[in-house]
Amino acid sequence: MPDAKRPRMSQPSDQPGPSATSSEKSFQFLWMTDGELLLPMGKSRRTKSKRYLHKNSETNLAPSRVIPSAVQTSSFERYRQLVETSSDASSIPHARPSSNFSFADFASAMASADNAAVASEKETWDLLQILFDAQDSSQGAEDESVTRKTLLSQYWKSIVTPTALSHAERAENAEEKAFAQLSANDVSGATETLLAGGNPKLAMMMAQIEIADNEFKATIRDQIDHWRDTNVLSEIPHRIRALYELLAGNACTADGKMGAGPENKAENFNISARLGLNWRQSFGLRLWYASLSDEPIEAAISIYKHQLDTYQEQVRPRPSFHADGWKDPDPDRRTDVLWSLLKLYDKLHSGNGRLSVRELADLLAPENVAGNPLSAQLSFLLSQTLRARGLIAVGTSDIMADEVTHLFDGITSTFLAQLSSSPNDLVSAIFVALHLTHPATRYSAITTLLTTHASALGSNSDAPTWAALTQLQIPNAWLWQAKATHARTVLRDEKARCLFLLRAGDVIDACDVLRSIVAPGAVVAETLLPTTNTSDSGTSDVPSDLKSILQEFENNDEAAALAEWTSYLGGAVYARYVQLIERTERHRRSGRAHYNAAESRELQGLIQELQQKLESVGEGVGLKERVAAWEMKRIVGEVGEELRRQEDGMVIDTEKDVERDGEEQGGVMREVEKRAEQYYHKVGWA
């Protein structure tokens, strides 16, 4: 894999096309790592430098330009435990969520609802648990259906009660208060309210509303029709008419009477709209009163869906939660995720087929799920868990595979954008990127993240982030490649880049960086051998001396076999030069005046080999390499000259001398005197 190019920052002047005007240049902005945006305020008169202003959720910027910070809830961590990572034929890792889980696990993980967003998410998992998890039942599927409806009734009562209580407190009369109580399935409370309000007959009938059968409801409908036919309906207040309609099993529109004279006219009105209910309260009326107690959940869902589709019901299922910092430009197009889940359940259990692509998009849209089109964590979790459990069909006549793939990848990419801004979220971001469908897209997303946040990988492969990514089956080569790019573009450390490329398996590029930059620089700077501080290159796991770097190349079989290693001014030449310098430095530290015979022979061999390699500077070699070659030729010549002086007239220590280094000083001195006397006789001085 080639050395990646340095990622470009999001600045207008960096984009291709016509050059930026002065006004465009003055409006360049800065993104912070926490997702905040800095806007320029112009230049300071005193310092002439640009000043920037922090912009938060109150900014007037277009909402689609501000990506909210990702808040990874406990449900996200629970989902990560369900996912296994493996590599396909393309060797690109990808995520495989397990289907062996229950939505109850996610609901229990959200036990602490410490803010509105978390509370809204918990409502979603609670409903999923009720609708799609297996329920304990001893009498088979029929009993499970009853259990499921009981659980849904309890759940729905819990989510509408706070609103109903507030509504009841604001009621101006007993009937409105009773209706508000009924919207939360508080039948006993409504009965007591009607009794206290002086309407015992209505209270007595209201006490039977939950057990009312078709005959009871038909009787109430006949009574309403009689009032209409006798022109009594116009004299009954709408709040009382609404209560009788509910007793008759009608939770939608109260039909009036028209064309019977002004005094006998009774208006038609939508019950939920007239009494100020929201859609959740409105659906509760269908669940508890418009369908029979022994009917399954699908009955209430079908009633409400039909009335919505035919526009009989005016109160639409809009989301109840809206995230801070985003003003919905088109709130009437939104659909509460709870209603979408109810429709999904109805589709799966009533034989009406599967969700269409549009219905699936409504179910998973971040605007509907989290109240912000760019806050996609819950949408991502829903898409993956529903698909893993087989609750979303792919490739049917209603849902085309490519459209679903595009939808899922769009949600994944949106969530990925939230996580990609902070290096602290690198592991989570790459985990999400593993869910992208196409291998090439996954590879591009993962390597871009690694390159952008390479500093978070740590200084070596033992770092926690590195270990976490390895568990996700991210190849070590990708990590080293990212570190190589970071070393080049940010640290400006070519030694680190060289070794990281080698560790990434990019041996040719590593040899090229070594030959053209690292080795020539070390020769000129004389940083050839290890010192007391061998890791001062800017990266803690990278040595600063050329010898240590060359040793890592020599230990790499692939690098040592390359032509780039053995060629003119390749790594092998520098390795021999370092060996020459090391031998001369070792001799200098020994304190001996001359080389012994073995040292002389070894140095002569190195000198001859280097002189052959450095005989002429080839064409096409860069300036750094030419300077390094000249410097090496100079040093090689000096060492050769020193050896020649020893051979021509200076005393050459033998190997025997070296072996006697441990003898007592007196014996050594006597041997030196003896050798000196022999030498002087030889030259005729004695």
mmCIF file of C-alpha atoms in Angstrom, residues 84-279:
data_model
loop_
_atom_site.group_PDB
_atom_site.id
_atom_site.type_symbol
_atom_site.label_atom_id
_atom_site.label_comp_id
_atom_site.label_asym_id
_atom_site.label_seq_id
_atom_site.Cartn_x
_atom_site.Cartn_y
_atom_site.Cartn_z
ATOM 1 C CA GLU A 84 -17.920 -10.076 15.579
ATOM 2 C CA THR A 85 -15.374 -8.811 13.085
ATOM 3 C CA SER A 86 -13.977 -10.900 10.275
ATOM 4 C CA SER A 87 -12.351 -10.425 6.883
ATOM 5 C CA ASP A 88 -13.953 -11.351 3.589
ATOM 6 C CA ALA A 89 -12.309 -12.409 0.323
ATOM 7 C CA SER A 90 -11.052 -8.860 -0.171
ATOM 8 C CA SER A 91 -9.184 -9.001 3.173
ATOM 9 C CA ILE A 92 -11.107 -5.933 4.276
ATOM 10 C CA PRO A 93 -12.556 -6.488 7.771
ATOM 11 C CA HIS A 94 -16.269 -6.065 8.268
ATOM 12 C CA ALA A 95 -18.757 -6.327 11.141
ATOM 13 C CA ARG A 96 -21.202 -9.195 11.589
ATOM 14 C CA PRO A 97 -23.830 -8.522 14.278
ATOM 15 C CA SER A 98 -25.184 -11.568 16.058
ATOM 16 C CA SER A 99 -28.900 -12.298 15.934
ATOM 17 C CA ASN A 100 -28.812 -13.970 19.328
ATOM 18 C CA PHE A 101 -29.886 -11.068 21.515
ATOM 19 C CA SER A 102 -32.987 -9.510 22.976
ATOM 20 C CA PHE A 103 -34.078 -5.909 22.889
ATOM 21 C CA ALA A 104 -34.567 -6.208 26.639
ATOM 22 C CA ASP A 105 -30.766 -6.142 26.946
ATOM 23 C CA PHE A 106 -30.723 -2.685 25.392
ATOM 24 C CA ALA A 107 -33.668 -1.505 27.467
ATOM 25 C CA SER A 108 -32.010 -2.603 30.706
ATOM 26 C CA ALA A 109 -28.769 -0.941 29.640
ATOM 27 C CA MET A 110 -30.691 2.346 29.445
ATOM 28 C CA ALA A 111 -31.967 2.072 33.014
ATOM 29 C CA SER A 112 -30.634 5.520 33.914
ATOM 30 C CA ALA A 113 -32.479 8.136 31.846
ATOM 31 C CA ASP A 114 -30.599 11.222 33.010
ATOM 32 C CA ASN A 115 -31.686 13.533 30.186
ATOM 33 C CA ALA A 116 -34.426 13.915 27.605
ATOM 34 C CA ALA A 117 -32.442 12.321 24.795
ATOM 35 C CA VAL A 118 -31.607 9.228 26.836
ATOM 36 C CA ALA A 119 -35.199 9.000 28.086
ATOM 37 C CA SER A 120 -36.449 9.128 24.498
ATOM 38 C CA GLU A 121 -34.043 6.373 23.469
ATOM 39 C CA LYS A 122 -35.127 4.212 26.405
ATOM 40 C CA GLU A 123 -38.744 4.533 25.275
ATOM 41 C CA THR A 124 -37.708 3.133 21.905
ATOM 42 C CA TRP A 125 -35.895 0.112 23.334
ATOM 43 C CA ASP A 126 -38.749 -0.571 25.747
ATOM 44 C CA LEU A 127 -41.240 -0.691 22.875
ATOM 45 C CA LEU A 128 -38.946 -2.919 20.805
ATOM 46 C CA GLN A 129 -38.711 -5.289 23.756
ATOM 47 C CA ILE A 130 -42.487 -5.517 24.036
ATOM 48 C CA LEU A 131 -43.177 -5.910 20.330
ATOM 49 C CA PHE A 132 -40.378 -8.170 19.131
ATOM 50 C CA ASP A 133 -38.926 -10.116 22.061
ATOM 51 C CA ALA A 134 -40.448 -13.476 22.963
ATOM 52 C CA GLN A 135 -42.856 -13.107 25.880
ATOM 53 C CA ASP A 136 -43.331 -15.706 28.580
ATOM 54 C CA SER A 137 -46.547 -17.622 27.955
ATOM 55 C CA SER A 138 -47.774 -21.020 29.034
ATOM 56 C CA GLN A 139 -50.682 -21.276 26.582
ATOM 57 C CA GLY A 140 -48.805 -20.818 23.323
ATOM 58 C CA ALA A 141 -49.047 -18.066 20.716
ATOM 59 C CA GLU A 142 -52.528 -16.921 21.725
ATOM 60 C CA ASP A 143 -51.507 -16.385 25.309
ATOM 61 C CA GLU A 144 -48.308 -14.634 24.158
ATOM 62 C CA SER A 145 -50.445 -12.181 22.165
ATOM 63 C CA VAL A 146 -52.461 -11.377 25.269
ATOM 64 C CA THR A 147 -49.292 -10.946 27.312
ATOM 65 C CA ARG A 148 -47.831 -8.673 24.662
ATOM 66 C CA LYS A 149 -50.943 -6.477 24.623
ATOM 67 C CA THR A 150 -50.948 -6.257 28.402
ATOM 68 C CA LEU A 151 -47.317 -5.162 28.389
ATOM 69 C CA LEU A 152 -47.976 -2.637 25.640
ATOM 70 C CA SER A 153 -50.941 -1.237 27.569
ATOM 71 C CA GLN A 154 -48.823 -0.774 30.686
ATOM 72 C CA TYR A 155 -45.996 0.758 28.684
ATOM 73 C CA TRP A 156 -48.281 3.133 26.783
ATOM 74 C CA LYS A 157 -49.908 4.252 30.002
ATOM 75 C CA SER A 158 -46.491 5.071 31.457
ATOM 76 C CA ILE A 159 -45.434 7.282 28.544
ATOM 77 C CA VAL A 160 -48.709 9.257 28.281
ATOM 78 C CA THR A 161 -49.470 9.703 31.984
ATOM 79 C CA PRO A 162 -47.243 12.790 32.537
ATOM 80 C CA THR A 163 -48.930 14.601 29.650
ATOM 81 C CA ALA A 164 -52.393 13.454 30.720
ATOM 82 C CA LEU A 165 -51.877 14.654 34.286
ATOM 83 C CA SER A 166 -50.763 18.053 33.053
ATOM 84 C CA HIS A 167 -53.786 18.162 30.761
ATOM 85 C CA ALA A 168 -56.121 17.221 33.615
ATOM 86 C CA GLU A 169 -54.737 19.973 35.833
ATOM 87 C CA ARG A 170 -55.542 22.556 33.176
ATOM 88 C CA ALA A 171 -59.050 21.248 32.492
ATOM 89 C CA GLU A 172 -61.845 23.788 32.921
ATOM 90 C CA ASN A 173 -64.585 21.292 33.764
ATOM 91 C CA ALA A 174 -65.120 17.718 34.947
ATOM 92 C CA GLU A 175 -65.726 16.262 31.497
ATOM 93 C CA GLU A 176 -62.471 17.585 30.033
ATOM 94 C CA LYS A 177 -60.572 16.394 33.077
ATOM 95 C CA ALA A 178 -62.198 12.968 32.818
ATOM 96 C CA PHE A 179 -61.241 12.714 29.132
ATOM 97 C CA ALA A 180 -57.645 13.612 29.938
ATOM 98 C CA GLN A 181 -57.613 10.866 32.567
ATOM 99 C CA LEU A 182 -59.059 8.396 30.066
ATOM 100 C CA SER A 183 -56.254 9.236 27.623
ATOM 101 C CA ALA A 184 -53.892 7.659 30.161
ATOM 102 C CA ASN A 185 -56.234 4.689 30.818
ATOM 103 C CA ASP A 186 -57.156 6.010 34.250
ATOM 104 C CA VAL A 187 -60.757 4.790 34.135
ATOM 105 C CA SER A 188 -61.303 4.864 37.881
ATOM 106 C CA GLY A 189 -60.016 8.422 38.071
ATOM 107 C CA ALA A 190 -62.297 9.502 35.229
ATOM 108 C CA THR A 191 -65.272 7.818 36.904
ATOM 109 C CA GLU A 192 -64.614 9.630 40.182
ATOM 110 C CA THR A 193 -64.213 12.922 38.352
ATOM 111 C CA LEU A 194 -67.576 12.510 36.593
ATOM 112 C CA LEU A 195 -69.291 11.585 39.841
ATOM 113 C CA ALA A 196 -67.832 14.605 41.561
ATOM 114 C CA GLY A 197 -68.929 16.713 38.592
ATOM 115 C CA GLY A 198 -72.557 15.706 39.007
ATOM 116 C CA ASN A 199 -72.916 13.239 36.138
ATOM 117 C CA PRO A 200 -73.504 9.834 37.810
ATOM 118 C CA LYS A 201 -75.143 8.221 34.763
ATOM 119 C CA LEU A 202 -72.157 8.926 32.538
ATOM 120 C CA ALA A 203 -69.820 7.879 35.343
ATOM 121 C CA MET A 204 -71.613 4.532 35.676
ATOM 122 C CA MET A 205 -71.250 3.805 31.962
ATOM 123 C CA MET A 206 -67.655 5.008 31.933
ATOM 124 C CA ALA A 207 -66.766 2.463 34.614
ATOM 125 C CA GLN A 208 -67.584 -0.272 32.074
ATOM 126 C CA ILE A 209 -65.658 1.137 29.127
ATOM 127 C CA GLU A 210 -62.730 -1.295 29.304
ATOM 128 C CA ILE A 211 -64.945 -4.376 29.289
ATOM 129 C CA ALA A 212 -67.497 -3.021 26.834
ATOM 130 C CA ASP A 213 -68.376 -5.488 24.096
ATOM 131 C CA ASN A 214 -69.788 -4.829 20.646
ATOM 132 C CA GLU A 215 -73.368 -4.900 21.941
ATOM 133 C CA PHE A 216 -72.643 -2.232 24.550
ATOM 134 C CA LYS A 217 -70.938 -0.035 21.968
ATOM 135 C CA ALA A 218 -73.783 -0.500 19.483
ATOM 136 C CA THR A 219 -76.252 0.636 22.140
ATOM 137 C CA ILE A 220 -74.321 3.839 22.723
ATOM 138 C CA ARG A 221 -74.089 4.470 18.968
ATOM 139 C CA ASP A 222 -77.868 4.073 18.695
ATOM 140 C CA GLN A 223 -78.287 6.617 21.482
ATOM 141 C CA ILE A 224 -76.072 9.126 19.667
ATOM 142 C CA ASP A 225 -77.984 8.558 16.417
ATOM 143 C CA HIS A 226 -81.266 9.140 18.277
ATOM 144 C CA TRP A 227 -79.978 12.450 19.620
ATOM 145 C CA ARG A 228 -78.973 13.418 16.094
ATOM 146 C CA ASP A 229 -82.339 12.477 14.619
ATOM 147 C CA THR A 230 -84.281 14.353 17.317
ATOM 148 C CA ASN A 231 -82.108 17.480 17.039
ATOM 149 C CA VAL A 232 -80.831 17.063 20.584
ATOM 150 C CA LEU A 233 -77.195 16.694 19.542
ATOM 151 C CA SER A 234 -76.767 20.432 19.069
ATOM 152 C CA GLU A 235 -77.614 20.986 22.743
ATOM 153 C CA ILE A 236 -74.931 18.616 24.044
ATOM 154 C CA PRO A 237 -71.458 20.179 24.686
ATOM 155 C CA HIS A 238 -68.645 18.756 22.587
ATOM 156 C CA ARG A 239 -66.813 17.453 25.671
ATOM 157 C CA ILE A 240 -69.818 15.254 26.618
ATOM 158 C CA ARG A 241 -70.323 14.169 23.020
ATOM 159 C CA ALA A 242 -66.657 13.107 22.940
ATOM 160 C CA LEU A 243 -67.138 10.926 26.030
ATOM 161 C CA TYR A 244 -70.188 9.198 24.523
ATOM 162 C CA GLU A 245 -68.347 8.678 21.237
ATOM 163 C CA LEU A 246 -65.574 6.987 23.175
ATOM 164 C CA LEU A 247 -68.118 4.746 24.913
ATOM 165 C CA ALA A 248 -69.368 3.822 21.440
ATOM 166 C CA GLY A 249 -65.846 2.775 20.402
ATOM 167 C CA ASN A 250 -65.201 5.854 18.245
ATOM 168 C CA ALA A 251 -61.934 7.655 19.003
ATOM 169 C CA CYS A 252 -61.676 9.626 15.795
ATOM 170 C CA THR A 253 -64.387 11.997 14.506
ATOM 171 C CA ALA A 254 -67.659 12.925 16.171
ATOM 172 C CA ASP A 255 -70.249 13.350 13.426
ATOM 173 C CA GLY A 256 -72.680 16.231 13.886
ATOM 174 C CA LYS A 257 -75.734 17.319 11.921
ATOM 175 C CA MET A 258 -75.950 19.837 9.120
ATOM 176 C CA GLY A 259 -78.822 21.499 7.210
ATOM 177 C CA ALA A 260 -81.451 21.252 9.938
ATOM 178 C CA GLY A 261 -81.671 24.947 10.753
ATOM 179 C CA PRO A 262 -79.157 27.039 12.638
ATOM 180 C CA GLU A 263 -80.503 26.062 16.039
ATOM 181 C CA ASN A 264 -80.261 22.338 15.297
ATOM 182 C CA LYS A 265 -76.852 22.243 13.677
ATOM 183 C CA ALA A 266 -74.133 20.201 15.411
ATOM 184 C CA GLU A 267 -70.623 20.454 14.130
ATOM 185 C CA ASN A 268 -68.336 17.624 13.199
ATOM 186 C CA PHE A 269 -65.091 17.632 15.155
ATOM 187 C CA ASN A 270 -61.986 15.538 15.552
ATOM 188 C CA ILE A 271 -61.967 14.287 19.120
ATOM 189 C CA SER A 272 -58.197 14.342 19.732
ATOM 190 C CA ALA A 273 -57.730 17.737 18.093
ATOM 191 C CA ARG A 274 -60.684 19.349 19.888
ATOM 192 C CA LEU A 275 -59.580 18.091 23.294
ATOM 193 C CA GLY A 276 -55.895 18.903 22.779
ATOM 194 C CA LEU A 277 -54.440 15.393 22.806
ATOM 195 C CA ASN A 278 -51.129 14.439 21.240
ATOM 196 C CA TRP A 279 -50.779 11.423 18.974
#
